[in-house]
């Protein structure tokens, strides 16, 4: 049995401060009453953002910050949570917090909004005012390492736009991800890939997926039942522009994954995580492939501010 005893999960650190509704507070002071926890998880949306340190530039670059904040506001809108802040205010709050935390290393940023207070009704009304919190903690990038994981198609269907829209980055959506991950682990795999109700491929529990077949890069379309991933858009841009590969966004069959030359998860958290086996079948040569390596290299040059053509995607913290 696993128990998480401390305030933060094993091995995780946190910034000394976090941002909450216009104030920078000591991290440990930002508490809520225990009876509010379940509710604030249901009526809650969030973002996952990364900032990368460049030692030569002595600069911390936040990657696609405004785009993530825009998506947070879209999640709020669809979930009918009453957010009063705009993208500019959220960007500014993030920079203020990173400065207060003296962030000079790779840092993960999690903004989220939730309905606060002790709410005993099951359903908080639409338009209830939310609180906004921004939390940061250091992370180690997997960049440049040979890596891979074993994935399996889940028996759990992906949530869909008619019930729990995956376009909304809601904490509650991760119940679906959690069930699928538990099943994958039970069966000796690392991560699940979920199909939608029509049996088409969607995404992993916390990342989207793409694969290479016969020189073409293919990824499930945004209407398959996936989050509108920011890393996916970066990936499609890099493979089509820099690697000059044809790209297809479309419905994907399960068995297409079985004949892929390369297959990977992509997302802010996992960056690019090659899938070296799917349902027990080796993918390609069963190790990190050429396209994954090429993207890995370019992605990290982009996020650390070493690609002059994509500096517009970065928000410097100290400069
Ligand atoms: C379910 C899910 N899909 C896809 C992604 C990738 O999205 P992004 O590239 O914007 O981080 C994430 C990561 O947050 C996710 O949780």
Short mmCIF file of C-alpha atoms and ligand atoms in Angstrom, two decimals:
data_model
loop_
_atom_site.label_atom_id
_atom_site.label_comp_id
_atom_site.label_asym_id
_atom_site.label_seq_id
_atom_site.Cartn_x
_atom_site.Cartn_y
_atom_site.Cartn_z
CA UNK A 1 0.00 0.00 0.00
CA UNK A 2 1.35 3.44 -0.89
CA UNK A 3 0.92 6.31 1.52
CA UNK A 4 1.89 9.88 0.83
CA UNK A 5 2.48 11.31 4.29
CA UNK A 6 4.01 14.68 3.65
CA UNK A 7 2.39 17.76 2.16
CA UNK A 8 4.19 17.09 -1.09
CA UNK A 9 4.68 13.78 -2.87
CA UNK A 10 7.86 11.85 -2.12
CA UNK A 11 10.91 13.51 -3.66
CA UNK A 12 9.12 16.67 -4.70
CA UNK A 13 10.20 20.08 -3.54
CA UNK A 14 8.18 23.25 -3.69
CA UNK A 15 8.96 26.91 -4.18
CA UNK A 16 9.11 28.89 -0.90
CA UNK A 17 6.15 30.95 -2.11
CA UNK A 18 3.04 30.54 -4.19
CA UNK A 19 0.67 33.06 -5.73
CA UNK A 20 -2.96 33.19 -4.62
CA UNK A 21 -5.49 35.75 -5.79
CA UNK A 22 -3.10 38.65 -6.11
CA UNK A 23 -0.84 37.83 -3.16
CA UNK A 24 2.47 36.02 -2.88
CA UNK A 25 2.16 33.79 0.21
CA UNK A 26 4.55 31.43 2.03
CA UNK A 27 3.81 28.02 0.44
CA UNK A 28 2.76 26.38 3.71
CA UNK A 29 0.27 29.14 4.60
CA UNK A 30 -2.01 28.53 1.60
CA UNK A 31 -4.34 26.01 3.23
CA UNK A 32 -8.00 25.13 2.79
CA UNK A 33 -10.30 23.30 5.16
CA UNK A 34 -10.21 19.52 4.64
CA UNK A 35 -13.96 19.40 3.89
CA UNK A 36 -13.37 21.63 0.86
CA UNK A 37 -10.81 19.34 -0.74
CA UNK A 38 -13.12 17.00 -2.66
CA UNK A 39 -15.25 19.79 -3.95
CA UNK A 40 -12.40 22.02 -4.98
CA UNK A 41 -11.00 19.08 -6.97
CA UNK A 42 -14.22 18.58 -8.90
CA UNK A 43 -14.83 22.25 -9.65
CA UNK A 44 -11.29 22.93 -10.73
CA UNK A 45 -9.17 23.39 -13.85
CA UNK A 46 -5.44 23.78 -14.20
CA UNK A 47 -2.40 24.09 -16.45
CA UNK A 48 1.04 22.48 -16.52
CA UNK A 49 3.82 24.78 -17.72
CA UNK A 50 7.60 24.50 -17.74
CA UNK A 51 10.33 27.09 -17.45
CA UNK A 52 13.85 26.16 -18.58
CA UNK A 53 17.07 27.64 -17.26
CA UNK A 54 19.78 28.65 -19.74
CA UNK A 55 23.10 28.91 -17.84
CA UNK A 56 24.89 30.79 -20.67
CA UNK A 57 22.14 33.39 -20.90
CA UNK A 58 21.64 33.31 -17.10
CA UNK A 59 17.97 33.37 -17.94
CA UNK A 60 14.89 31.34 -17.10
CA UNK A 61 12.52 31.03 -20.06
CA UNK A 62 8.88 30.13 -19.53
CA UNK A 63 7.67 28.12 -22.51
CA UNK A 64 4.43 29.19 -24.23
CA UNK A 65 3.26 30.94 -21.04
CA UNK A 66 0.54 33.09 -22.63
CA UNK A 67 -0.74 30.09 -24.64
CA UNK A 68 -1.09 28.02 -21.49
CA UNK A 69 -2.89 30.86 -19.71
CA UNK A 70 -5.21 31.25 -22.69
CA UNK A 71 -6.02 27.55 -22.46
CA UNK A 72 -6.65 27.93 -18.71
CA UNK A 73 -9.21 30.64 -19.46
CA UNK A 74 -10.81 28.44 -22.12
CA UNK A 75 -11.07 25.60 -19.59
CA UNK A 76 -12.68 28.06 -17.15
CA UNK A 77 -15.14 29.18 -19.80
CA UNK A 78 -16.24 25.70 -20.82
CA UNK A 79 -16.50 24.62 -17.17
CA UNK A 80 -18.46 27.81 -16.39
CA UNK A 81 -16.12 28.85 -13.64
CA UNK A 82 -16.14 32.59 -13.16
CA UNK A 83 -12.57 33.72 -13.71
CA UNK A 84 -12.01 37.45 -13.51
CA UNK A 85 -8.32 37.47 -14.52
CA UNK A 86 -7.05 37.86 -18.08
CA UNK A 87 -4.02 36.35 -19.83
CA UNK A 88 -1.85 39.40 -19.19
CA UNK A 89 -2.59 39.38 -15.45
CA UNK A 90 -1.87 35.65 -15.17
CA UNK A 91 1.42 36.03 -17.06
CA UNK A 92 2.47 38.88 -14.82
CA UNK A 93 1.54 36.93 -11.67
CA UNK A 94 3.65 33.98 -12.83
CA UNK A 95 6.71 36.14 -13.45
CA UNK A 96 6.28 37.86 -10.05
CA UNK A 97 6.11 34.47 -8.34
CA UNK A 98 9.15 33.02 -10.15
CA UNK A 99 11.13 36.09 -9.13
CA UNK A 100 9.96 35.81 -5.51
CA UNK A 101 11.02 32.15 -5.57
CA UNK A 102 14.47 33.08 -6.97
CA UNK A 103 13.85 30.48 -9.68
CA UNK A 104 17.18 29.89 -11.43
CA UNK A 105 16.74 26.26 -12.46
CA UNK A 106 14.24 24.24 -14.46
CA UNK A 107 10.88 24.91 -12.84
CA UNK A 108 7.42 23.45 -13.23
CA UNK A 109 4.51 25.88 -12.92
CA UNK A 110 0.97 24.85 -12.07
CA UNK A 111 -1.72 27.54 -12.19
CA UNK A 112 -5.18 26.39 -11.24
CA UNK A 113 -8.56 27.76 -10.41
CA UNK A 114 -11.10 26.18 -8.13
CA UNK A 115 -14.31 26.96 -6.32
CA UNK A 116 -13.23 27.69 -2.76
CA UNK A 117 -14.97 27.32 0.56
CA UNK A 118 -16.81 24.56 2.32
CA UNK A 119 -19.42 23.55 -0.21
CA UNK A 120 -21.59 20.61 0.76
CA UNK A 121 -23.82 20.56 -2.30
CA UNK A 122 -22.69 18.16 -4.99
CA UNK A 123 -22.88 20.72 -7.76
CA UNK A 124 -21.55 24.24 -7.38
CA UNK A 125 -23.60 26.57 -9.55
CA UNK A 126 -22.26 27.85 -12.87
CA UNK A 127 -20.61 31.21 -12.51
CA UNK A 128 -19.41 30.67 -8.92
CA UNK A 129 -16.36 32.85 -8.42
CA UNK A 130 -13.08 30.90 -8.44
CA UNK A 131 -9.83 31.36 -6.60
CA UNK A 132 -6.66 31.25 -8.63
CA UNK A 133 -3.43 29.76 -7.34
CA UNK A 134 -0.04 29.45 -9.01
CA UNK A 135 2.37 26.89 -7.58
CA UNK A 136 5.94 26.16 -8.73
CA UNK A 137 8.52 23.47 -8.04
CA UNK A 138 11.83 22.36 -9.53
CA UNK A 139 12.02 19.44 -11.94
CA UNK A 140 14.76 17.52 -13.77
CA UNK A 141 14.41 17.40 -17.55
CA UNK A 142 14.80 13.99 -19.22
CA UNK A 143 16.46 15.75 -22.16
CA UNK A 144 19.20 13.98 -24.02
CA UNK A 145 18.80 10.66 -22.21
CA UNK A 146 17.96 7.44 -24.00
CA UNK A 147 14.58 6.55 -22.64
CA UNK A 148 11.44 4.60 -23.40
CA UNK A 149 8.35 3.04 -21.91
CA UNK A 150 5.99 0.16 -22.53
CA UNK A 151 2.42 1.16 -23.36
CA UNK A 152 -0.80 -0.80 -23.70
CA UNK A 153 -4.23 -0.05 -25.10
CA UNK A 154 -6.57 0.40 -22.17
CA UNK A 155 -9.92 -1.28 -21.69
CA UNK A 156 -11.05 2.08 -20.24
CA UNK A 157 -12.48 4.36 -22.95
CA UNK A 158 -11.26 7.97 -23.01
CA UNK A 159 -13.68 10.55 -21.65
CA UNK A 160 -15.37 12.44 -24.48
CA UNK A 161 -16.84 15.78 -25.50
CA UNK A 162 -20.39 14.59 -24.72
CA UNK A 163 -19.64 13.79 -21.10
CA UNK A 164 -16.32 15.07 -19.70
CA UNK A 165 -14.66 17.16 -22.43
CA UNK A 166 -10.95 16.34 -22.63
CA UNK A 167 -10.45 19.82 -24.10
CA UNK A 168 -11.03 21.12 -20.56
CA UNK A 169 -7.93 20.53 -18.46
CA UNK A 170 -9.91 19.61 -15.36
CA UNK A 171 -8.45 17.77 -12.39
CA UNK A 172 -11.52 15.54 -12.46
CA UNK A 173 -10.56 14.24 -15.94
CA UNK A 174 -7.56 12.53 -14.41
CA UNK A 175 -9.81 10.00 -12.73
CA UNK A 176 -10.09 8.42 -16.18
CA UNK A 177 -6.29 8.62 -16.59
CA UNK A 178 -5.77 7.09 -13.17
CA UNK A 179 -8.04 4.09 -13.77
CA UNK A 180 -6.31 3.39 -17.08
CA UNK A 181 -2.84 3.74 -15.57
CA UNK A 182 -3.68 1.38 -12.71
CA UNK A 183 -4.84 -1.22 -15.22
CA UNK A 184 -1.71 -0.81 -17.38
CA UNK A 185 0.55 -1.25 -14.32
CA UNK A 186 -1.44 -4.27 -13.14
CA UNK A 187 -0.74 -5.90 -16.49
CA UNK A 188 2.99 -5.15 -16.45
CA UNK A 189 3.06 -2.08 -18.73
CA UNK A 190 4.11 1.47 -17.87
CA UNK A 191 1.35 3.59 -19.38
CA UNK A 192 -2.03 3.24 -21.10
CA UNK A 193 -3.24 4.63 -24.40
CA UNK A 194 -6.98 5.10 -24.45
CA UNK A 195 -9.42 4.66 -27.33
CA UNK A 196 -12.57 6.72 -27.77
CA UNK A 197 -16.10 5.32 -27.95
CA UNK A 198 -15.64 4.76 -31.70
CA UNK A 199 -12.53 2.66 -31.02
CA UNK A 200 -10.10 5.26 -32.38
CA UNK A 201 -6.85 6.19 -30.65
CA UNK A 202 -6.93 9.27 -28.39
CA UNK A 203 -4.06 9.93 -25.98
CA UNK A 204 -2.17 8.80 -22.91
CA UNK A 205 -3.04 9.62 -19.30
CA UNK A 206 -1.07 12.88 -19.28
CA UNK A 207 0.30 13.35 -22.79
CA UNK A 208 -0.79 13.11 -26.39
CA UNK A 209 0.62 10.61 -28.83
CA UNK A 210 2.14 10.65 -32.30
CA UNK A 211 3.79 8.05 -34.47
CA UNK A 212 5.86 7.69 -37.61
CA UNK A 213 4.88 5.39 -40.43
CA UNK A 214 6.75 5.18 -43.69
CA UNK A 215 8.20 8.68 -43.37
CA UNK A 216 4.92 10.37 -42.35
CA UNK A 217 4.17 11.71 -38.88
CA UNK A 218 0.62 10.96 -37.73
CA UNK A 219 -1.28 12.13 -34.66
CA UNK A 220 -4.95 11.80 -33.64
CA UNK A 221 -7.02 14.83 -34.66
CA UNK A 222 -8.12 17.38 -32.06
CA UNK A 223 -11.69 16.09 -32.33
CA UNK A 224 -10.69 12.52 -31.42
CA UNK A 225 -11.09 13.21 -27.69
CA UNK A 226 -7.78 14.76 -26.68
CA UNK A 227 -6.47 17.84 -24.95
CA UNK A 228 -5.48 20.58 -27.43
CA UNK A 229 -1.84 20.02 -26.49
CA UNK A 230 0.67 22.82 -26.83
CA UNK A 231 3.60 20.41 -27.19
CA UNK A 232 1.70 18.64 -29.98
CA UNK A 233 1.52 21.92 -31.90
CA UNK A 234 5.25 22.50 -31.33
CA UNK A 235 6.00 18.95 -32.44
CA UNK A 236 3.96 19.31 -35.64
CA UNK A 237 5.70 22.59 -36.40
CA UNK A 238 9.19 21.15 -35.83
CA UNK A 239 8.69 17.95 -37.81
CA UNK A 240 7.08 19.73 -40.76
CA UNK A 241 9.37 22.80 -40.83
CA UNK A 242 12.74 21.57 -39.56
CA UNK A 243 12.59 17.87 -40.41
CA UNK A 244 10.56 18.47 -43.59
CA UNK A 245 8.28 15.51 -42.91
CA UNK A 246 4.66 15.20 -44.05
CA UNK A 247 2.21 15.40 -41.15
CA UNK A 248 -1.31 13.99 -40.81
CA UNK A 249 -3.85 14.89 -38.10
CA UNK A 250 -6.67 12.37 -38.40
CA UNK A 251 -8.53 9.43 -36.89
CA UNK A 252 -6.11 6.68 -35.94
CA UNK A 253 -6.80 2.94 -35.68
CA UNK A 254 -5.32 0.87 -32.88
CA UNK A 255 -3.53 -1.45 -35.29
CA UNK A 256 -1.74 1.47 -36.94
CA UNK A 257 0.25 1.70 -33.71
CA UNK A 258 1.30 -1.95 -34.10
CA UNK A 259 3.02 -1.19 -37.40
CA UNK A 260 4.51 2.19 -36.47
CA UNK A 261 8.23 2.75 -37.02
CA UNK A 262 8.30 5.07 -34.00
CA UNK A 263 5.66 5.92 -31.43
CA UNK A 264 5.83 8.45 -28.62
CA UNK A 265 4.04 10.40 -25.94
CA UNK A 266 4.50 14.15 -26.16
CA UNK A 267 3.51 16.77 -23.62
CA UNK A 268 4.83 19.43 -21.31
CA UNK A 269 5.48 16.96 -18.50
CA UNK A 270 7.03 14.08 -20.41
CA UNK A 271 8.52 16.28 -23.15
CA UNK A 272 9.01 13.36 -25.56
CA UNK A 273 8.79 9.86 -24.16
CA UNK A 274 9.34 7.12 -26.76
CA UNK A 275 7.05 4.11 -26.57
CA UNK A 276 9.27 1.13 -27.24
CA UNK A 277 6.58 -1.55 -26.92
CA UNK A 278 2.85 -1.44 -27.53
CA UNK A 279 0.66 -4.30 -26.28
CA UNK A 280 3.84 -6.37 -25.99
CA UNK A 281 4.98 -5.75 -29.58
CA UNK A 282 8.32 -3.95 -30.05
CA UNK A 283 7.96 -0.60 -31.80
CA UNK A 284 10.58 -0.28 -34.57
CA UNK A 285 13.83 -1.52 -33.09
CA UNK A 286 12.45 -1.40 -29.57
CA UNK A 287 14.41 1.68 -28.53
CA UNK A 288 14.32 5.46 -28.87
CA UNK A 289 14.24 6.18 -32.62
CA UNK A 290 15.75 8.74 -34.95
CA UNK A 291 12.76 11.13 -35.10
CA UNK A 292 12.36 11.10 -31.32
CA UNK A 293 16.03 12.01 -30.95
CA UNK A 294 15.84 14.74 -33.58
CA UNK A 295 12.78 16.29 -31.92
CA UNK A 296 14.30 15.91 -28.45
CA UNK A 297 17.35 17.90 -29.57
CA UNK A 298 15.40 20.66 -31.28
CA UNK A 299 12.78 20.92 -28.54
CA UNK A 300 15.43 21.56 -25.95
CA UNK A 301 17.21 24.07 -28.07
CA UNK A 302 13.86 25.88 -28.48
CA UNK A 303 12.81 25.81 -24.81
CA UNK A 304 16.23 27.03 -23.60
CA UNK A 305 16.24 30.01 -25.95
CA UNK A 306 18.87 28.67 -28.35
CA UNK A 307 16.66 28.66 -31.45
CA UNK A 308 16.47 32.24 -32.78
CA UNK A 309 13.47 31.42 -34.98
CA UNK A 310 11.24 30.54 -32.01
CA UNK A 311 12.11 33.09 -29.33
CA UNK A 312 8.54 34.43 -29.52
CA UNK A 313 7.42 31.29 -27.65
CA UNK A 314 9.49 32.21 -24.59
CA UNK A 315 8.89 34.61 -21.72
CA UNK A 316 12.14 35.53 -19.96
CA UNK A 317 11.83 35.85 -16.19
CA UNK A 318 14.92 37.87 -15.32
CA UNK A 319 15.66 39.87 -18.47
C1 LIG B 1 -4.37 14.34 -20.91
C2 LIG B 1 -3.28 15.16 -21.50
N1 LIG B 1 -3.11 15.19 -22.82
C3 LIG B 1 -2.14 15.91 -23.41
C4 LIG B 1 -1.26 16.65 -22.66
C5 LIG B 1 -0.19 17.45 -23.31
O1 LIG B 1 -0.55 18.80 -23.32
P1 LIG B 1 0.55 19.94 -23.35
O2 LIG B 1 1.45 19.63 -24.48
O3 LIG B 1 -0.20 21.19 -23.58
O4 LIG B 1 1.26 19.87 -22.05
C6 LIG B 1 -1.37 16.65 -21.27
C7 LIG B 1 -0.42 17.39 -20.46
O5 LIG B 1 -0.71 18.24 -19.74
C8 LIG B 1 -2.42 15.90 -20.67
O6 LIG B 1 -2.58 15.88 -19.34
#
